[in-house]
Amino acid sequence: MTQSQSEKKDIPVNIYRPNNPFVGKCISNEVLVRPGAQGDTRHVKFDLSGGDLRYLEGQSIGIVPPGEDKNGKPHKLRLYSIASTRHGDDGDDKTISLSVKRLEYKHPETGETVLGVCSNHICDLKPGDEVKITGPVGKEMLLPDDPTATIIMIATGTGIAPFRAFLWRMFKETHPDYKFKGLAWLFFGVPTDSALLYKPDLEWLAYKHKKHFRLDKAISREQKNEKGEKMYIQNRMAEYADELWDLFQKPNTHTYMCGLRGMEDGIAEFMVSTAAKNGTEWKVFEKQMKSEGRWHVETY
């Protein structure tokens, strides 16, 4: 998106701040993964009625966990990508949803199980429980206004959240002023099929909107790449290297990447070799795409 476009857009930012958060209520908390998946990932929906919080697809909100840290200070907020469209999952502008994985790991020195403060707070919420919300924040991941754009989305794990919002806006809702006629292409990487978040919805959208939505999965522990090794997201993209490279050249192609920071190296590797094959240096081309507002990255 060019600067003039983003200026024209009414982008809500920090309607609620940490010192005065919006107190919403949990409406529902659903397990997203299926038996056999590692860990616990939830789709959690909050009620926003009674407040002024509004947001756009691609933005994030802050959640302030209750209680204090070991120094007796209130816990700091954590940011989460919003998984619902601006109209919410119920289409009434009164809800907001997140995709949250429960953080649980072994302490490297003590071997004790450590629980992420905020993710566990969210994953344990029951309908009716209160939650402190700040934001929204973020202009990096917004969709362009062009309904004929090509939108390439690269996600791992809960990095699917903003792309769920994109796809629901494009294909599940009807809007008087926006009908998506371009190409949305999602590359989604997960360890096992049971960890593929929103699988039934994504597969149904891909079936129903063949002309405008393509879905490619990289399931690292269950699929092999052409070398017989684990299938990672960059290996899946490599199968379409020429087609993707052609799409990257189009001035209305936008590429979005969201997920764990570790995914960036693999994608960069793919981009470097694909650019080189086409007589271009990736760093130079990446810089150009960024300056044109067509390369959007949000990793954590």
PDB file of C-alpha atoms in Angstrom:
ATOM      1  CA  MET A   1       0.000   0.000   0.000  1.00  0.00           C
ATOM      2  CA  THR A   2       1.343   3.399  -0.885  1.00  0.00           C
ATOM      3  CA  GLN A   3       1.559   6.107   1.728  1.00  0.00           C
ATOM      4  CA  SER A   4      -1.269   8.107   0.149  1.00  0.00           C
ATOM      5  CA  GLN A   5      -3.490   5.033   0.334  1.00  0.00           C
ATOM      6  CA  SER A   6      -2.797   4.515   4.020  1.00  0.00           C
ATOM      7  CA  GLU A   7      -3.443   8.185   4.729  1.00  0.00           C
ATOM      8  CA  LYS A   8      -6.810   7.952   3.025  1.00  0.00           C
ATOM      9  CA  LYS A   9      -7.697   4.917   5.088  1.00  0.00           C
ATOM     10  CA  ASP A  10      -9.164   5.559   8.494  1.00  0.00           C
ATOM     11  CA  ILE A  11      -6.859   3.294  10.494  1.00  0.00           C
ATOM     12  CA  PRO A  12      -7.841   2.964  14.155  1.00  0.00           C
ATOM     13  CA  VAL A  13      -4.828   2.918  16.492  1.00  0.00           C
ATOM     14  CA  ASN A  14      -4.627   2.724  20.310  1.00  0.00           C
ATOM     15  CA  ILE A  15      -8.268   3.474  21.029  1.00  0.00           C
ATOM     16  CA  TYR A  16      -7.557   1.753  24.370  1.00  0.00           C
ATOM     17  CA  ARG A  17      -4.215   2.032  26.164  1.00  0.00           C
ATOM     18  CA  PRO A  18      -2.663  -0.127  28.910  1.00  0.00           C
ATOM     19  CA  ASN A  19      -3.463   2.413  31.644  1.00  0.00           C
ATOM     20  CA  ASN A  20      -7.126   2.384  30.587  1.00  0.00           C
ATOM     21  CA  PRO A  21      -7.895  -0.894  28.805  1.00  0.00           C
ATOM     22  CA  PHE A  22     -11.270  -1.963  27.487  1.00  0.00           C
ATOM     23  CA  VAL A  23     -12.785  -4.685  29.645  1.00  0.00           C
ATOM     24  CA  GLY A  24     -14.404  -7.207  27.327  1.00  0.00           C
ATOM     25  CA  LYS A  25     -15.937 -10.576  28.076  1.00  0.00           C
ATOM     26  CA  CYS A  26     -15.065 -13.991  26.727  1.00  0.00           C
ATOM     27  CA  ILE A  27     -17.952 -15.312  24.597  1.00  0.00           C
ATOM     28  CA  SER A  28     -16.461 -18.629  23.518  1.00  0.00           C
ATOM     29  CA  ASN A  29     -13.221 -20.577  23.743  1.00  0.00           C
ATOM     30  CA  GLU A  30     -12.844 -23.459  21.281  1.00  0.00           C
ATOM     31  CA  VAL A  31     -10.016 -25.954  20.827  1.00  0.00           C
ATOM     32  CA  LEU A  32      -8.648 -25.582  17.279  1.00  0.00           C
ATOM     33  CA  VAL A  33      -6.367 -28.605  17.026  1.00  0.00           C
ATOM     34  CA  ARG A  34      -7.462 -32.204  16.595  1.00  0.00           C
ATOM     35  CA  PRO A  35      -6.330 -35.342  18.484  1.00  0.00           C
ATOM     36  CA  GLY A  36      -2.653 -36.084  17.859  1.00  0.00           C
ATOM     37  CA  ALA A  37      -1.580 -32.446  17.588  1.00  0.00           C
ATOM     38  CA  GLN A  38       1.087 -31.194  19.946  1.00  0.00           C
ATOM     39  CA  GLY A  39       0.037 -28.490  22.363  1.00  0.00           C
ATOM     40  CA  ASP A  40      -3.201 -26.626  22.816  1.00  0.00           C
ATOM     41  CA  THR A  41      -4.392 -23.890  20.421  1.00  0.00           C
ATOM     42  CA  ARG A  42      -7.663 -21.996  20.868  1.00  0.00           C
ATOM     43  CA  HIS A  43     -10.033 -19.774  18.920  1.00  0.00           C
ATOM     44  CA  VAL A  44     -11.231 -17.284  21.523  1.00  0.00           C
ATOM     45  CA  LYS A  45     -13.999 -14.770  20.864  1.00  0.00           C
ATOM     46  CA  PHE A  46     -14.551 -11.630  22.970  1.00  0.00           C
ATOM     47  CA  ASP A  47     -17.549  -9.340  23.295  1.00  0.00           C
ATOM     48  CA  LEU A  48     -16.738  -5.703  22.479  1.00  0.00           C
ATOM     49  CA  SER A  49     -20.226  -4.229  22.939  1.00  0.00           C
ATOM     50  CA  GLY A  50     -20.354  -1.241  25.238  1.00  0.00           C
ATOM     51  CA  GLY A  51     -16.995   0.085  24.043  1.00  0.00           C
ATOM     52  CA  ASP A  52     -15.454   1.976  21.123  1.00  0.00           C
ATOM     53  CA  LEU A  53     -12.951  -0.633  20.010  1.00  0.00           C
ATOM     54  CA  ARG A  54     -12.830  -1.092  16.241  1.00  0.00           C
ATOM     55  CA  TYR A  55     -10.112  -2.584  14.083  1.00  0.00           C
ATOM     56  CA  LEU A  56      -9.090  -3.635  10.584  1.00  0.00           C
ATOM     57  CA  GLU A  57      -7.963  -6.986   9.226  1.00  0.00           C
ATOM     58  CA  GLY A  58      -4.202  -7.385   9.777  1.00  0.00           C
ATOM     59  CA  GLN A  59      -4.087  -5.424  13.037  1.00  0.00           C
ATOM     60  CA  SER A  60      -3.280  -6.732  16.531  1.00  0.00           C
ATOM     61  CA  ILE A  61      -4.663  -6.149  20.005  1.00  0.00           C
ATOM     62  CA  GLY A  62      -2.970  -6.256  23.376  1.00  0.00           C
ATOM     63  CA  ILE A  63      -4.198  -8.499  26.172  1.00  0.00           C
ATOM     64  CA  VAL A  64      -3.237  -7.527  29.737  1.00  0.00           C
ATOM     65  CA  PRO A  65      -3.030 -10.628  31.951  1.00  0.00           C
ATOM     66  CA  PRO A  66      -4.236 -10.194  35.532  1.00  0.00           C
ATOM     67  CA  GLY A  67      -1.892 -10.253  38.529  1.00  0.00           C
ATOM     68  CA  GLU A  68       1.711  -9.190  39.007  1.00  0.00           C
ATOM     69  CA  ASP A  69       5.150 -10.368  37.916  1.00  0.00           C
ATOM     70  CA  LYS A  70       7.862 -11.541  40.310  1.00  0.00           C
ATOM     71  CA  ASN A  71       8.831  -7.911  40.983  1.00  0.00           C
ATOM     72  CA  GLY A  72       5.325  -7.011  42.108  1.00  0.00           C
ATOM     73  CA  LYS A  73       4.591  -4.999  38.961  1.00  0.00           C
ATOM     74  CA  PRO A  74       1.441  -5.523  36.847  1.00  0.00           C
ATOM     75  CA  HIS A  75       2.023  -7.952  33.982  1.00  0.00           C
ATOM     76  CA  LYS A  76       2.905  -6.351  30.662  1.00  0.00           C
ATOM     77  CA  LEU A  77       0.493  -6.729  27.782  1.00  0.00           C
ATOM     78  CA  ARG A  78       1.107  -9.220  24.984  1.00  0.00           C
ATOM     79  CA  LEU A  79       0.140  -8.557  21.377  1.00  0.00           C
ATOM     80  CA  TYR A  80      -1.931 -10.994  19.334  1.00  0.00           C
ATOM     81  CA  SER A  81      -2.891 -10.827  15.653  1.00  0.00           C
ATOM     82  CA  ILE A  82      -6.631 -10.486  15.200  1.00  0.00           C
ATOM     83  CA  ALA A  83      -8.255 -13.538  13.570  1.00  0.00           C
ATOM     84  CA  SER A  84     -11.633 -11.977  12.750  1.00  0.00           C
ATOM     85  CA  THR A  85     -12.709  -9.406  10.179  1.00  0.00           C
ATOM     86  CA  ARG A  86     -13.611  -5.873  11.273  1.00  0.00           C
ATOM     87  CA  HIS A  87     -17.225  -7.059  11.539  1.00  0.00           C
ATOM     88  CA  GLY A  88     -16.349  -9.895  13.938  1.00  0.00           C
ATOM     89  CA  ASP A  89     -17.224 -13.584  13.596  1.00  0.00           C
ATOM     90  CA  ASP A  90     -20.928 -12.848  14.031  1.00  0.00           C
ATOM     91  CA  GLY A  91     -20.974 -10.001  11.500  1.00  0.00           C
ATOM     92  CA  ASP A  92     -22.447  -7.528  13.977  1.00  0.00           C
ATOM     93  CA  ASP A  93     -19.331  -5.405  14.704  1.00  0.00           C
ATOM     94  CA  LYS A  94     -19.501  -6.488  18.351  1.00  0.00           C
ATOM     95  CA  THR A  95     -16.828  -9.186  18.660  1.00  0.00           C
ATOM     96  CA  ILE A  96     -13.143  -9.825  18.113  1.00  0.00           C
ATOM     97  CA  SER A  97     -11.372 -13.205  17.878  1.00  0.00           C
ATOM     98  CA  LEU A  98      -7.841 -14.494  18.426  1.00  0.00           C
ATOM     99  CA  SER A  99      -5.967 -17.724  17.618  1.00  0.00           C
ATOM    100  CA  VAL A 100      -3.801 -18.454  20.662  1.00  0.00           C
ATOM    101  CA  LYS A 101      -1.389 -21.289  21.366  1.00  0.00           C
ATOM    102  CA  ARG A 102      -0.780 -22.147  25.009  1.00  0.00           C
ATOM    103  CA  LEU A 103       2.898 -21.512  25.692  1.00  0.00           C
ATOM    104  CA  GLU A 104       4.430 -24.274  27.786  1.00  0.00           C
ATOM    105  CA  TYR A 105       8.112 -25.182  27.874  1.00  0.00           C
ATOM    106  CA  LYS A 106      10.802 -26.736  30.032  1.00  0.00           C
ATOM    107  CA  HIS A 107      13.150 -24.278  31.732  1.00  0.00           C
ATOM    108  CA  PRO A 108      16.624 -24.960  30.228  1.00  0.00           C
ATOM    109  CA  GLU A 109      18.367 -24.845  33.642  1.00  0.00           C
ATOM    110  CA  THR A 110      15.850 -26.110  36.189  1.00  0.00           C
ATOM    111  CA  GLY A 111      13.879 -28.447  33.935  1.00  0.00           C
ATOM    112  CA  GLU A 112      10.665 -27.075  35.442  1.00  0.00           C
ATOM    113  CA  THR A 113       7.610 -26.544  33.250  1.00  0.00           C
ATOM    114  CA  VAL A 114       7.149 -22.848  32.539  1.00  0.00           C
ATOM    115  CA  LEU A 115       3.736 -21.546  31.488  1.00  0.00           C
ATOM    116  CA  GLY A 116       3.415 -18.417  29.358  1.00  0.00           C
ATOM    117  CA  VAL A 117       1.521 -15.923  31.502  1.00  0.00           C
ATOM    118  CA  CYS A 118      -0.746 -14.384  28.872  1.00  0.00           C
ATOM    119  CA  SER A 119      -1.346 -17.342  26.548  1.00  0.00           C
ATOM    120  CA  ASN A 120      -2.400 -19.519  29.492  1.00  0.00           C
ATOM    121  CA  HIS A 121      -4.648 -16.743  30.813  1.00  0.00           C
ATOM    122  CA  ILE A 122      -6.414 -16.577  27.418  1.00  0.00           C
ATOM    123  CA  CYS A 123      -6.568 -20.342  26.855  1.00  0.00           C
ATOM    124  CA  ASP A 124      -8.150 -20.818  30.309  1.00  0.00           C
ATOM    125  CA  LEU A 125     -10.875 -18.176  29.848  1.00  0.00           C
ATOM    126  CA  LYS A 126     -14.446 -19.348  30.187  1.00  0.00           C
ATOM    127  CA  PRO A 127     -17.515 -17.683  28.671  1.00  0.00           C
ATOM    128  CA  GLY A 128     -18.382 -14.673  30.828  1.00  0.00           C
ATOM    129  CA  ASP A 129     -14.818 -14.139  32.101  1.00  0.00           C
ATOM    130  CA  GLU A 130     -13.502 -10.592  31.804  1.00  0.00           C
ATOM    131  CA  VAL A 131     -10.443  -9.718  29.743  1.00  0.00           C
ATOM    132  CA  LYS A 132      -8.477  -6.473  29.466  1.00  0.00           C
ATOM    133  CA  ILE A 133      -7.910  -5.396  25.876  1.00  0.00           C
ATOM    134  CA  THR A 134      -5.747  -2.598  24.419  1.00  0.00           C
ATOM    135  CA  GLY A 135      -5.182  -1.317  20.905  1.00  0.00           C
ATOM    136  CA  PRO A 136      -5.646  -1.942  18.105  1.00  0.00           C
ATOM    137  CA  VAL A 137      -2.122  -1.504  16.720  1.00  0.00           C
ATOM    138  CA  GLY A 138      -0.359  -2.137  13.439  1.00  0.00           C
ATOM    139  CA  LYS A 139      -0.326  -0.798   9.888  1.00  0.00           C
ATOM    140  CA  GLU A 140       2.159  -3.283   8.439  1.00  0.00           C
ATOM    141  CA  MET A 141      -0.288  -6.088   7.562  1.00  0.00           C
ATOM    142  CA  LEU A 142      -3.269  -4.178   6.176  1.00  0.00           C
ATOM    143  CA  LEU A 143      -4.899  -5.331   2.950  1.00  0.00           C
ATOM    144  CA  PRO A 144      -4.697  -3.098  -0.123  1.00  0.00           C
ATOM    145  CA  ASP A 145      -7.976  -1.533  -1.272  1.00  0.00           C
ATOM    146  CA  ASP A 146      -7.570  -3.042  -4.758  1.00  0.00           C
ATOM    147  CA  PRO A 147     -10.108  -5.902  -5.101  1.00  0.00           C
ATOM    148  CA  THR A 148      -8.168  -7.275  -8.106  1.00  0.00           C
ATOM    149  CA  ALA A 149      -4.866  -7.618  -6.203  1.00  0.00           C
ATOM    150  CA  THR A 150      -2.916 -10.850  -5.837  1.00  0.00           C
ATOM    151  CA  ILE A 151      -2.525 -11.601  -2.123  1.00  0.00           C
ATOM    152  CA  ILE A 152       0.152 -14.194  -1.301  1.00  0.00           C
ATOM    153  CA  MET A 153       0.004 -15.326   2.337  1.00  0.00           C
ATOM    154  CA  ILE A 154       2.725 -17.341   4.060  1.00  0.00           C
ATOM    155  CA  ALA A 155       1.790 -18.654   7.515  1.00  0.00           C
ATOM    156  CA  THR A 156       3.020 -21.069  10.145  1.00  0.00           C
ATOM    157  CA  GLY A 157       0.913 -22.106  13.150  1.00  0.00           C
ATOM    158  CA  THR A 158      -1.095 -19.281  14.737  1.00  0.00           C
ATOM    159  CA  GLY A 159       0.391 -16.979  12.081  1.00  0.00           C
ATOM    160  CA  ILE A 160      -2.776 -17.976  10.191  1.00  0.00           C
ATOM    161  CA  ALA A 161      -4.762 -15.466  12.316  1.00  0.00           C
ATOM    162  CA  PRO A 162      -4.550 -12.358  10.079  1.00  0.00           C
ATOM    163  CA  PHE A 163      -5.053 -14.497   6.963  1.00  0.00           C
ATOM    164  CA  ARG A 164      -8.224 -15.988   8.389  1.00  0.00           C
ATOM    165  CA  ALA A 165      -9.422 -12.383   8.727  1.00  0.00           C
ATOM    166  CA  PHE A 166      -8.388 -11.631   5.123  1.00  0.00           C
ATOM    167  CA  LEU A 167     -10.088 -14.731   3.693  1.00  0.00           C
ATOM    168  CA  TRP A 168     -13.285 -14.336   5.701  1.00  0.00           C
ATOM    169  CA  ARG A 169     -13.517 -10.738   4.432  1.00  0.00           C
ATOM    170  CA  MET A 170     -12.856 -11.807   0.848  1.00  0.00           C
ATOM    171  CA  PHE A 171     -15.031 -14.894   0.655  1.00  0.00           C
ATOM    172  CA  LYS A 172     -17.392 -15.293   3.619  1.00  0.00           C
ATOM    173  CA  GLU A 173     -18.855 -11.810   3.944  1.00  0.00           C
ATOM    174  CA  THR A 174     -20.661  -9.653   1.417  1.00  0.00           C
ATOM    175  CA  HIS A 175     -19.832  -5.956   1.270  1.00  0.00           C
ATOM    176  CA  PRO A 176     -21.536  -3.186  -0.685  1.00  0.00           C
ATOM    177  CA  ASP A 177     -18.192  -1.540  -1.488  1.00  0.00           C
ATOM    178  CA  TYR A 178     -15.764  -4.485  -1.736  1.00  0.00           C
ATOM    179  CA  LYS A 179     -15.885  -7.701  -3.737  1.00  0.00           C
ATOM    180  CA  PHE A 180     -12.625  -9.595  -4.073  1.00  0.00           C
ATOM    181  CA  LYS A 181     -11.907 -10.547  -7.688  1.00  0.00           C
ATOM    182  CA  GLY A 182      -8.163 -11.121  -7.480  1.00  0.00           C
ATOM    183  CA  LEU A 183      -6.134 -14.154  -6.390  1.00  0.00           C
ATOM    184  CA  ALA A 184      -5.571 -15.116  -2.758  1.00  0.00           C
ATOM    185  CA  TRP A 185      -2.921 -17.827  -2.360  1.00  0.00           C
ATOM    186  CA  LEU A 186      -2.169 -19.264   1.064  1.00  0.00           C
ATOM    187  CA  PHE A 187       0.909 -21.336   1.949  1.00  0.00           C
ATOM    188  CA  PHE A 188       0.333 -22.812   5.406  1.00  0.00           C
ATOM    189  CA  GLY A 189       3.020 -24.723   7.321  1.00  0.00           C
ATOM    190  CA  VAL A 190       2.294 -26.968  10.323  1.00  0.00           C
ATOM    191  CA  PRO A 191       3.991 -30.048  11.836  1.00  0.00           C
ATOM    192  CA  THR A 192       1.000 -32.428  11.541  1.00  0.00           C
ATOM    193  CA  ASP A 193      -2.335 -32.404   9.741  1.00  0.00           C
ATOM    194  CA  SER A 194      -4.047 -32.446  13.160  1.00  0.00           C
ATOM    195  CA  ALA A 195      -2.433 -29.047  13.853  1.00  0.00           C
ATOM    196  CA  LEU A 196      -3.857 -27.435  10.701  1.00  0.00           C
ATOM    197  CA  LEU A 197      -5.923 -24.609  12.181  1.00  0.00           C
ATOM    198  CA  TYR A 198      -9.313 -23.823  10.586  1.00  0.00           C
ATOM    199  CA  LYS A 199      -8.827 -26.778   8.233  1.00  0.00           C
ATOM    200  CA  PRO A 200     -12.511 -27.463   7.315  1.00  0.00           C
ATOM    201  CA  ASP A 201     -13.164 -23.786   6.570  1.00  0.00           C
ATOM    202  CA  LEU A 202     -10.005 -23.304   4.509  1.00  0.00           C
ATOM    203  CA  GLU A 203     -10.605 -26.447   2.461  1.00  0.00           C
ATOM    204  CA  TRP A 204     -14.234 -25.487   1.841  1.00  0.00           C
ATOM    205  CA  LEU A 205     -13.213 -21.974   0.703  1.00  0.00           C
ATOM    206  CA  ALA A 206     -10.573 -23.436  -1.635  1.00  0.00           C
ATOM    207  CA  TYR A 207     -13.170 -25.804  -3.103  1.00  0.00           C
ATOM    208  CA  LYS A 208     -15.874 -23.159  -3.431  1.00  0.00           C
ATOM    209  CA  HIS A 209     -13.679 -20.344  -4.803  1.00  0.00           C
ATOM    210  CA  LYS A 210     -11.228 -22.240  -7.040  1.00  0.00           C
ATOM    211  CA  LYS A 211     -10.794 -19.247  -9.334  1.00  0.00           C
ATOM    212  CA  HIS A 212      -9.837 -16.821  -6.571  1.00  0.00           C
ATOM    213  CA  PHE A 213      -8.322 -18.876  -3.719  1.00  0.00           C
ATOM    214  CA  ARG A 214      -5.534 -21.422  -3.683  1.00  0.00           C
ATOM    215  CA  LEU A 215      -4.462 -23.359  -0.605  1.00  0.00           C
ATOM    216  CA  ASP A 216      -1.113 -25.147  -0.342  1.00  0.00           C
ATOM    217  CA  LYS A 217      -0.113 -26.959   2.843  1.00  0.00           C
ATOM    218  CA  ALA A 218       3.333 -27.941   4.067  1.00  0.00           C
ATOM    219  CA  ILE A 219       3.005 -30.595   6.772  1.00  0.00           C
ATOM    220  CA  SER A 220       6.579 -31.068   7.903  1.00  0.00           C
ATOM    221  CA  ARG A 221       6.291 -34.340   9.825  1.00  0.00           C
ATOM    222  CA  GLU A 222       3.947 -36.075   7.401  1.00  0.00           C
ATOM    223  CA  GLN A 223       5.019 -34.909   3.938  1.00  0.00           C
ATOM    224  CA  LYS A 224       8.352 -35.163   2.163  1.00  0.00           C
ATOM    225  CA  ASN A 225       9.929 -32.674  -0.231  1.00  0.00           C
ATOM    226  CA  GLU A 226      11.558 -33.745  -3.504  1.00  0.00           C
ATOM    227  CA  LYS A 227      14.792 -34.614  -1.676  1.00  0.00           C
ATOM    228  CA  GLY A 228      12.888 -36.968   0.620  1.00  0.00           C
ATOM    229  CA  GLU A 229      13.320 -34.620   3.584  1.00  0.00           C
ATOM    230  CA  LYS A 230      10.704 -32.878   5.721  1.00  0.00           C
ATOM    231  CA  MET A 231       8.311 -30.659   3.778  1.00  0.00           C
ATOM    232  CA  TYR A 232       8.649 -27.106   5.016  1.00  0.00           C
ATOM    233  CA  ILE A 233       6.782 -24.090   3.724  1.00  0.00           C
ATOM    234  CA  GLN A 234       9.714 -22.928   1.547  1.00  0.00           C
ATOM    235  CA  ASN A 235       9.861 -26.389  -0.096  1.00  0.00           C
ATOM    236  CA  ARG A 236       6.181 -26.164  -0.972  1.00  0.00           C
ATOM    237  CA  MET A 237       6.681 -22.666  -2.399  1.00  0.00           C
ATOM    238  CA  ALA A 238       9.661 -23.917  -4.427  1.00  0.00           C
ATOM    239  CA  GLU A 239       7.286 -26.195  -6.363  1.00  0.00           C
ATOM    240  CA  TYR A 240       5.675 -23.030  -7.755  1.00  0.00           C
ATOM    241  CA  ALA A 241       8.853 -20.918  -7.973  1.00  0.00           C
ATOM    242  CA  ASP A 242       8.378 -19.734 -11.577  1.00  0.00           C
ATOM    243  CA  GLU A 243       4.698 -18.900 -11.144  1.00  0.00           C
ATOM    244  CA  LEU A 244       5.350 -17.076  -7.866  1.00  0.00           C
ATOM    245  CA  TRP A 245       8.227 -15.119  -9.359  1.00  0.00           C
ATOM    246  CA  ASP A 246       5.984 -13.946 -12.195  1.00  0.00           C
ATOM    247  CA  LEU A 247       3.336 -12.893  -9.673  1.00  0.00           C
ATOM    248  CA  PHE A 248       5.905 -10.979  -7.568  1.00  0.00           C
ATOM    249  CA  GLN A 249       6.607  -8.805 -10.627  1.00  0.00           C
ATOM    250  CA  LYS A 250       3.020  -7.574 -10.817  1.00  0.00           C
ATOM    251  CA  PRO A 251       2.615  -4.112  -9.245  1.00  0.00           C
ATOM    252  CA  ASN A 252      -0.559  -5.194  -7.423  1.00  0.00           C
ATOM    253  CA  THR A 253       0.832  -8.375  -5.860  1.00  0.00           C
ATOM    254  CA  HIS A 254       1.181  -8.142  -2.079  1.00  0.00           C
ATOM    255  CA  THR A 255       3.026 -10.782  -0.066  1.00  0.00           C
ATOM    256  CA  TYR A 256       2.364 -11.296   3.653  1.00  0.00           C
ATOM    257  CA  MET A 257       4.292 -13.465   6.086  1.00  0.00           C
ATOM    258  CA  CYS A 258       3.155 -14.247   9.627  1.00  0.00           C
ATOM    259  CA  GLY A 259       4.307 -16.782  12.221  1.00  0.00           C
ATOM    260  CA  LEU A 260       7.335 -17.632  14.314  1.00  0.00           C
ATOM    261  CA  ARG A 261      10.462 -15.625  13.474  1.00  0.00           C
ATOM    262  CA  GLY A 262      12.309 -18.831  12.575  1.00  0.00           C
ATOM    263  CA  MET A 263      10.254 -19.135   9.379  1.00  0.00           C
ATOM    264  CA  GLU A 264      11.940 -16.084   7.844  1.00  0.00           C
ATOM    265  CA  ASP A 265      15.245 -17.878   7.150  1.00  0.00           C
ATOM    266  CA  GLY A 266      13.645 -20.625   5.072  1.00  0.00           C
ATOM    267  CA  ILE A 267      11.564 -18.140   3.077  1.00  0.00           C
ATOM    268  CA  ALA A 268      14.632 -15.933   2.505  1.00  0.00           C
ATOM    269  CA  GLU A 269      16.544 -18.986   1.236  1.00  0.00           C
ATOM    270  CA  PHE A 270      13.760 -19.714  -1.262  1.00  0.00           C
ATOM    271  CA  MET A 271      13.603 -16.070  -2.366  1.00  0.00           C
ATOM    272  CA  VAL A 272      17.387 -15.774  -2.788  1.00  0.00           C
ATOM    273  CA  SER A 273      17.589 -18.848  -5.037  1.00  0.00           C
ATOM    274  CA  THR A 274      14.442 -17.937  -7.025  1.00  0.00           C
ATOM    275  CA  ALA A 275      15.666 -14.376  -7.600  1.00  0.00           C
ATOM    276  CA  ALA A 276      19.126 -15.622  -8.606  1.00  0.00           C
ATOM    277  CA  LYS A 277      17.559 -18.025 -11.108  1.00  0.00           C
ATOM    278  CA  ASN A 278      15.884 -14.979 -12.636  1.00  0.00           C
ATOM    279  CA  GLY A 279      19.074 -12.901 -12.728  1.00  0.00           C
ATOM    280  CA  THR A 280      18.125 -10.718  -9.750  1.00  0.00           C
ATOM    281  CA  GLU A 281      19.540 -10.185  -6.292  1.00  0.00           C
ATOM    282  CA  TRP A 282      16.862 -10.882  -3.699  1.00  0.00           C
ATOM    283  CA  LYS A 283      17.985  -8.168  -1.242  1.00  0.00           C
ATOM    284  CA  VAL A 284      17.595  -5.534  -3.974  1.00  0.00           C
ATOM    285  CA  PHE A 285      14.210  -6.843  -5.080  1.00  0.00           C
ATOM    286  CA  GLU A 286      12.992  -7.176  -1.476  1.00  0.00           C
ATOM    287  CA  LYS A 287      13.949  -3.559  -0.845  1.00  0.00           C
ATOM    288  CA  GLN A 288      12.012  -2.506  -3.925  1.00  0.00           C
ATOM    289  CA  MET A 289       8.922  -4.475  -2.836  1.00  0.00           C
ATOM    290  CA  LYS A 290       9.133  -2.949   0.636  1.00  0.00           C
ATOM    291  CA  SER A 291       9.425   0.568  -0.776  1.00  0.00           C
ATOM    292  CA  GLU A 292       6.329  -0.116  -2.895  1.00  0.00           C
ATOM    293  CA  GLY A 293       4.509  -1.347   0.228  1.00  0.00           C
ATOM    294  CA  ARG A 294       4.065  -4.853  -1.210  1.00  0.00           C
ATOM    295  CA  TRP A 295       6.137  -6.979   1.205  1.00  0.00           C
ATOM    296  CA  HIS A 296       4.559  -7.325   4.653  1.00  0.00           C
ATOM    297  CA  VAL A 297       6.156  -9.276   7.500  1.00  0.00           C
ATOM    298  CA  GLU A 298       4.968  -9.833  11.050  1.00  0.00           C
ATOM    299  CA  THR A 299       6.888 -12.506  12.931  1.00  0.00           C
ATOM    300  CA  TYR A 300       7.333 -13.096  16.651  1.00  0.00           C
TER     301      TYR A 300
END
